[in-house]
Amino acid sequence: SRDAAGLGVALFALTSAVSRMVVGVLSDRYNRVFTRFHWLQVVAVCGVCSQYLVSTMALGTVMLGVLLAGLSFGAFYTILVPVVNEMYGPRDLGKIMMTLAASLAAASLIICKVMLPAFYSRAAGGAAICLGA
């Protein structure tokens, strides 16, 4: 429904914003105990769990999946910059981060313009609209 979609968007935005702040502070403060690579593992697990929960298509679990997706999305981009800086150093950080951003944009374009239309047209079986399962 329209209300559930609005709630999902608001929940994703809120959890993404909160996770950016919280994970940023915690990863800086406790870096010797729980490294940024540990944070990346937690973020990956949250992301996988979120996709599973969203796939159930029940409102409660979808919202829980959206919450985990927001947490993992916000935390990933907060952790990514310091990890790349630690791996490659500050000299080429800007070039590396912009290469990463450009590759993400290219991948998004390919997914949106090539892959998803192919999947939907195959699932629709020749119909103009794919209604799902």
Coordinates of N, CA and C in Angstrom, one line a residue:
S1 N 0.8 -1.2 0.0 CA 0.0 0.0 0.0 C 0.9 1.2 0.0
R2 N 0.2 2.3 -0.3 CA 1.0 3.6 -0.4 C 1.5 4.0 1.0
D3 N 0.7 3.8 2.1 CA 1.2 4.1 3.4 C 2.4 3.3 3.8
A4 N 2.4 2.0 3.5 CA 3.5 1.1 3.8 C 4.7 1.5 3.1
A5 N 4.6 1.9 1.8 CA 5.7 2.3 1.0 C 6.3 3.6 1.6
G6 N 5.5 4.5 2.1 CA 6.0 5.7 2.7 C 6.7 5.4 4.0
L7 N 6.1 4.5 4.8 CA 6.8 4.1 6.0 C 8.1 3.4 5.7
G8 N 8.2 2.6 4.7 CA 9.5 2.0 4.4 C 10.5 3.0 4.0
V9 N 10.2 3.9 3.2 CA 11.1 5.0 2.7 C 11.6 5.8 3.9
A10 N 10.7 6.2 4.8 CA 11.1 6.9 6.0 C 12.0 6.1 6.9
L11 N 11.6 4.8 7.1 CA 12.4 4.0 8.0 C 13.8 3.8 7.4
F12 N 13.9 3.6 6.1 CA 15.2 3.4 5.5 C 16.1 4.7 5.7
A13 N 15.5 5.9 5.4 CA 16.2 7.1 5.5 C 16.7 7.4 7.0
L14 N 15.8 7.1 7.9 CA 16.1 7.3 9.3 C 17.2 6.4 9.8
T15 N 17.1 5.1 9.5 CA 18.1 4.1 9.9 C 19.5 4.4 9.2
S16 N 19.4 4.8 8.0 CA 20.6 5.1 7.2 C 21.4 6.3 7.9
A17 N 20.6 7.3 8.2 CA 21.2 8.5 8.8 C 21.8 8.2 10.2
V18 N 21.0 7.4 11.0 CA 21.4 7.1 12.3 C 22.7 6.2 12.3
S19 N 22.7 5.2 11.4 CA 23.8 4.3 11.4 C 25.1 5.0 10.9
R20 N 24.9 6.0 10.1 CA 26.1 6.7 9.6 C 26.8 7.4 10.8
M21 N 26.0 8.0 11.7 CA 26.5 8.7 12.8 C 27.1 7.8 13.9
V22 N 26.3 6.8 14.2 CA 26.7 5.8 15.3 C 27.9 5.0 14.9
V23 N 27.9 4.4 13.7 CA 29.0 3.6 13.3 C 30.2 4.5 13.1
G24 N 30.1 5.7 12.6 CA 31.2 6.6 12.5 C 31.9 6.8 13.8
V25 N 31.1 7.1 14.8 CA 31.7 7.4 16.1 C 32.3 6.2 16.8
L26 N 31.5 5.1 16.7 CA 32.0 3.8 17.3 C 33.2 3.3 16.6
S27 N 33.3 3.3 15.3 CA 34.4 2.8 14.6 C 35.7 3.6 14.9
D28 N 35.5 4.9 15.1 CA 36.7 5.7 15.5 C 37.1 5.5 16.9
R29 N 36.2 5.4 17.8 CA 36.5 5.3 19.2 C 37.0 3.9 19.6
Y30 N 36.5 2.9 19.0 CA 36.8 1.5 19.4 C 37.6 0.7 18.3
N31 N 38.3 1.4 17.5 CA 39.0 0.8 16.4 C 40.0 -0.2 16.8
R32 N 40.6 -0.1 17.9 CA 41.6 -1.1 18.4 C 40.9 -2.4 18.8
V33 N 39.7 -2.3 19.3 CA 39.0 -3.5 19.8 C 38.2 -4.2 18.6
F34 N 37.5 -3.3 17.9 CA 36.6 -3.8 16.8 C 36.9 -3.0 15.6
T35 N 37.7 -3.6 14.7 CA 38.3 -2.9 13.6 C 37.2 -2.6 12.5
R36 N 37.6 -1.7 11.6 CA 36.7 -1.4 10.5 C 36.3 -2.6 9.6
F37 N 37.3 -3.5 9.5 CA 37.0 -4.7 8.7 C 35.9 -5.6 9.5
H38 N 36.0 -5.6 10.8 CA 34.9 -6.2 11.5 C 33.5 -5.6 11.3
W39 N 33.5 -4.2 11.2 CA 32.3 -3.5 10.9 C 31.8 -3.9 9.5
L40 N 32.7 -4.0 8.5 CA 32.3 -4.4 7.2 C 31.6 -5.8 7.2
Q41 N 32.1 -6.7 8.0 CA 31.5 -8.0 8.1 C 30.1 -7.9 8.7
V42 N 29.9 -7.1 9.7 CA 28.6 -6.9 10.3 C 27.7 -6.3 9.3
V43 N 28.2 -5.3 8.6 CA 27.4 -4.7 7.6 C 26.9 -5.7 6.5
A44 N 27.8 -6.5 6.1 CA 27.5 -7.5 5.0 C 26.4 -8.5 5.6
V45 N 26.6 -8.9 6.8 CA 25.6 -9.9 7.4 C 24.2 -9.2 7.4
C46 N 24.2 -7.9 7.9 CA 22.9 -7.1 7.9 C 22.3 -7.0 6.6
G47 N 23.1 -6.7 5.6 CA 22.7 -6.6 4.2 C 22.0 -7.9 3.7
V48 N 22.7 -9.0 3.9 CA 22.1 -10.3 3.5 C 20.8 -10.6 4.2
C49 N 20.8 -10.4 5.5 CA 19.6 -10.6 6.3 C 18.5 -9.7 5.8
S50 N 18.8 -8.5 5.5 CA 17.7 -7.6 5.0 C 17.1 -8.1 3.7
Q51 N 17.9 -8.6 2.8 CA 17.4 -9.0 1.5 C 16.5 -10.3 1.7
Y52 N 16.9 -11.1 2.6 CA 16.1 -12.3 2.9 C 14.7 -11.9 3.5
L53 N 14.8 -11.0 4.5 CA 13.5 -10.5 5.1 C 12.6 -9.8 4.2
V54 N 13.2 -9.0 3.3 CA 12.3 -8.3 2.3 C 11.7 -9.3 1.3
S55 N 12.4 -10.4 1.0 CA 11.8 -11.3 0.1 C 10.6 -12.1 0.6
T56 N 10.4 -12.1 1.9 CA 9.2 -12.8 2.4 C 7.9 -12.2 2.1
M57 N 7.9 -10.9 1.7 CA 6.7 -10.1 1.3 C 5.6 -10.0 2.4
A58 N 5.9 -10.2 3.6 CA 5.0 -10.0 4.7 C 5.4 -8.6 5.3
L59 N 4.4 -7.8 5.6 CA 4.7 -6.4 6.0 C 5.7 -6.2 7.1
G60 N 5.5 -7.0 8.2 CA 6.4 -6.9 9.3 C 7.8 -7.3 9.0
T61 N 8.0 -8.3 8.3 CA 9.4 -8.7 8.0 C 10.0 -7.9 6.9
V62 N 9.1 -7.3 6.0 CA 9.6 -6.4 5.0 C 10.2 -5.1 5.7
M63 N 9.4 -4.6 6.7 CA 9.9 -3.4 7.4 C 11.1 -3.7 8.2
L64 N 11.2 -4.9 8.8 CA 12.5 -5.3 9.5 C 13.6 -5.4 8.5
G65 N 13.4 -5.9 7.3 CA 14.4 -6.0 6.3 C 14.8 -4.6 5.8
V66 N 13.8 -3.7 5.7 CA 14.1 -2.3 5.3 C 15.0 -1.6 6.4
L67 N 14.7 -1.9 7.6 CA 15.4 -1.3 8.8 C 16.9 -1.8 8.7
L68 N 17.1 -3.1 8.5 CA 18.5 -3.7 8.4 C 19.2 -3.1 7.1
A69 N 18.4 -3.0 6.0 CA 19.0 -2.4 4.8 C 19.5 -1.0 5.0
G70 N 18.7 -0.2 5.7 CA 19.1 1.2 6.0 C 20.3 1.2 6.9
L71 N 20.4 0.3 7.9 CA 21.5 0.3 8.8 C 22.8 -0.1 8.0
S72 N 22.7 -1.1 7.2 CA 23.8 -1.6 6.5 C 24.3 -0.6 5.4
F73 N 23.3 0.1 4.7 CA 23.7 1.0 3.7 C 24.4 2.2 4.3
G74 N 23.9 2.8 5.4 CA 24.5 3.9 6.0 C 25.9 3.6 6.6
A75 N 26.0 2.4 7.2 CA 27.2 2.0 7.8 C 28.3 1.7 6.8
F76 N 27.9 1.1 5.7 CA 28.9 0.7 4.6 C 29.6 2.0 4.1
Y77 N 28.9 3.0 3.8 CA 29.6 4.1 3.2 C 30.3 4.9 4.3
T78 N 30.0 4.8 5.5 CA 30.7 5.4 6.6 C 32.0 4.7 6.8
I79 N 32.0 3.4 6.7 CA 33.2 2.6 6.9 C 34.1 2.5 5.7
L80 N 33.6 2.6 4.5 CA 34.3 2.4 3.3 C 35.5 3.4 3.1
V81 N 35.2 4.7 3.3 CA 36.3 5.7 3.1 C 37.5 5.4 4.0
P82 N 37.3 5.3 5.3 CA 38.5 5.0 6.1 C 39.2 3.7 5.8
V83 N 38.5 2.7 5.4 CA 39.1 1.4 5.0 C 40.0 1.6 3.8
V84 N 39.4 2.3 2.8 CA 40.2 2.5 1.5 C 41.4 3.4 1.9
N85 N 41.3 4.4 2.8 CA 42.4 5.2 3.2 C 43.5 4.4 3.9
E86 N 43.0 3.4 4.8 CA 44.0 2.6 5.5 C 44.7 1.6 4.5
M87 N 44.0 1.2 3.5 CA 44.6 0.2 2.5 C 45.5 0.8 1.5
Y88 N 45.2 2.0 1.0 CA 46.0 2.6 -0.1 C 46.7 3.9 0.3
G89 N 46.3 4.5 1.4 CA 46.9 5.8 1.8 C 46.2 7.0 1.3
P90 N 46.5 8.1 1.9 CA 45.7 9.3 1.6 C 46.1 10.0 0.2
R91 N 47.3 9.6 -0.3 CA 47.7 10.2 -1.6 C 46.8 10.1 -2.7
D92 N 46.3 8.9 -2.9 CA 45.4 8.6 -4.1 C 44.0 8.3 -3.7
L93 N 43.6 8.7 -2.5 CA 42.3 8.4 -1.9 C 41.2 9.0 -2.8
G94 N 41.3 10.2 -3.3 CA 40.3 10.9 -4.1 C 40.1 10.1 -5.4
K95 N 41.2 9.8 -6.0 CA 41.1 9.0 -7.3 C 40.4 7.7 -7.1
I96 N 40.8 7.0 -6.1 CA 40.2 5.7 -5.8 C 38.8 5.8 -5.5
M97 N 38.4 6.7 -4.7 CA 37.0 6.9 -4.3 C 36.1 7.3 -5.5
M98 N 36.6 8.1 -6.4 CA 35.9 8.5 -7.6 C 35.8 7.4 -8.6
T99 N 36.8 6.6 -8.7 CA 36.8 5.4 -9.5 C 35.7 4.4 -9.0
L100 N 35.7 4.3 -7.7 CA 34.6 3.4 -7.1 C 33.2 4.0 -7.4
A101 N 33.1 5.3 -7.2 CA 31.8 5.9 -7.5 C 31.4 5.7 -9.0
A102 N 32.3 5.9 -9.8 CA 32.0 5.8 -11.3 C 31.7 4.3 -11.6
S103 N 32.3 3.4 -11.0 CA 32.0 2.0 -11.3 C 30.7 1.6 -10.8
L104 N 30.3 2.1 -9.6 CA 29.0 1.9 -9.0 C 27.9 2.5 -10.0
A105 N 28.1 3.7 -10.5 CA 27.2 4.3 -11.4 C 27.0 3.5 -12.7
A106 N 28.2 3.0 -13.2 CA 28.1 2.2 -14.4 C 27.3 0.9 -14.2
A107 N 27.6 0.3 -13.0 CA 26.9 -1.0 -12.7 C 25.4 -0.7 -12.5
S108 N 25.0 0.4 -11.9 CA 23.6 0.7 -11.7 C 22.9 1.0 -13.0
L109 N 23.6 1.6 -14.0 CA 23.1 1.8 -15.3 C 22.8 0.5 -16.0
I110 N 23.8 -0.4 -15.9 CA 23.6 -1.7 -16.6 C 22.5 -2.5 -16.0
I111 N 22.4 -2.5 -14.6 CA 21.4 -3.2 -14.0 C 20.0 -2.6 -14.3
C112 N 19.9 -1.3 -14.3 CA 18.6 -0.7 -14.5 C 18.1 -0.7 -16.0
K113 N 19.0 -0.6 -16.9 CA 18.7 -0.5 -18.3 C 18.8 -1.8 -19.1
V114 N 19.5 -2.8 -18.6 CA 19.7 -4.0 -19.3 C 19.1 -5.2 -18.6
M115 N 19.6 -5.4 -17.3 CA 19.3 -6.6 -16.6 C 17.8 -6.7 -16.2
L116 N 17.4 -5.6 -15.5 CA 16.0 -5.7 -14.9 C 15.0 -5.7 -16.0
P117 N 15.1 -4.9 -17.1 CA 14.1 -5.1 -18.2 C 14.1 -6.5 -18.7
A118 N 15.2 -7.1 -18.9 CA 15.3 -8.5 -19.4 C 14.6 -9.5 -18.4
F119 N 14.8 -9.3 -17.1 CA 14.2 -10.2 -16.1 C 12.7 -10.0 -16.1
Y120 N 12.2 -8.8 -16.2 CA 10.8 -8.5 -16.1 C 10.1 -9.0 -17.4
S121 N 10.7 -8.8 -18.5 CA 10.1 -9.2 -19.8 C 10.0 -10.7 -19.8
R122 N 11.0 -11.4 -19.3 CA 11.0 -12.9 -19.2 C 9.9 -13.3 -18.3
A123 N 9.8 -12.7 -17.1 CA 8.8 -13.1 -16.1 C 7.4 -12.8 -16.6
A124 N 7.2 -11.7 -17.4 CA 5.9 -11.3 -17.8 C 5.4 -12.3 -18.9
G125 N 6.2 -13.0 -19.5 CA 5.8 -14.0 -20.5 C 5.2 -13.3 -21.8
G126 N 5.7 -12.2 -22.2 CA 5.1 -11.5 -23.4 C 4.1 -10.5 -23.1
A127 N 3.6 -10.4 -21.8 CA 2.5 -9.4 -21.5 C 3.2 -8.1 -21.3
A128 N 2.4 -7.0 -21.3 CA 3.0 -5.7 -21.2 C 3.4 -5.4 -19.8
I129 N 2.8 -6.1 -18.8 CA 3.0 -5.8 -17.4 C 3.4 -7.1 -16.7
C130 N 4.4 -7.0 -15.8 CA 4.7 -8.2 -15.0 C 4.1 -8.0 -13.6
L131 N 3.2 -8.9 -13.2 CA 2.5 -8.7 -12.0 C 3.1 -9.5 -10.8
G132 N 4.1 -10.2 -11.1 CA 4.8 -10.9 -10.0 C 4.2 -12.3 -9.7
A133 N 4.5 -12.8 -8.6 CA 4.1 -14.2 -8.2 C 2.6 -14.2 -7.9

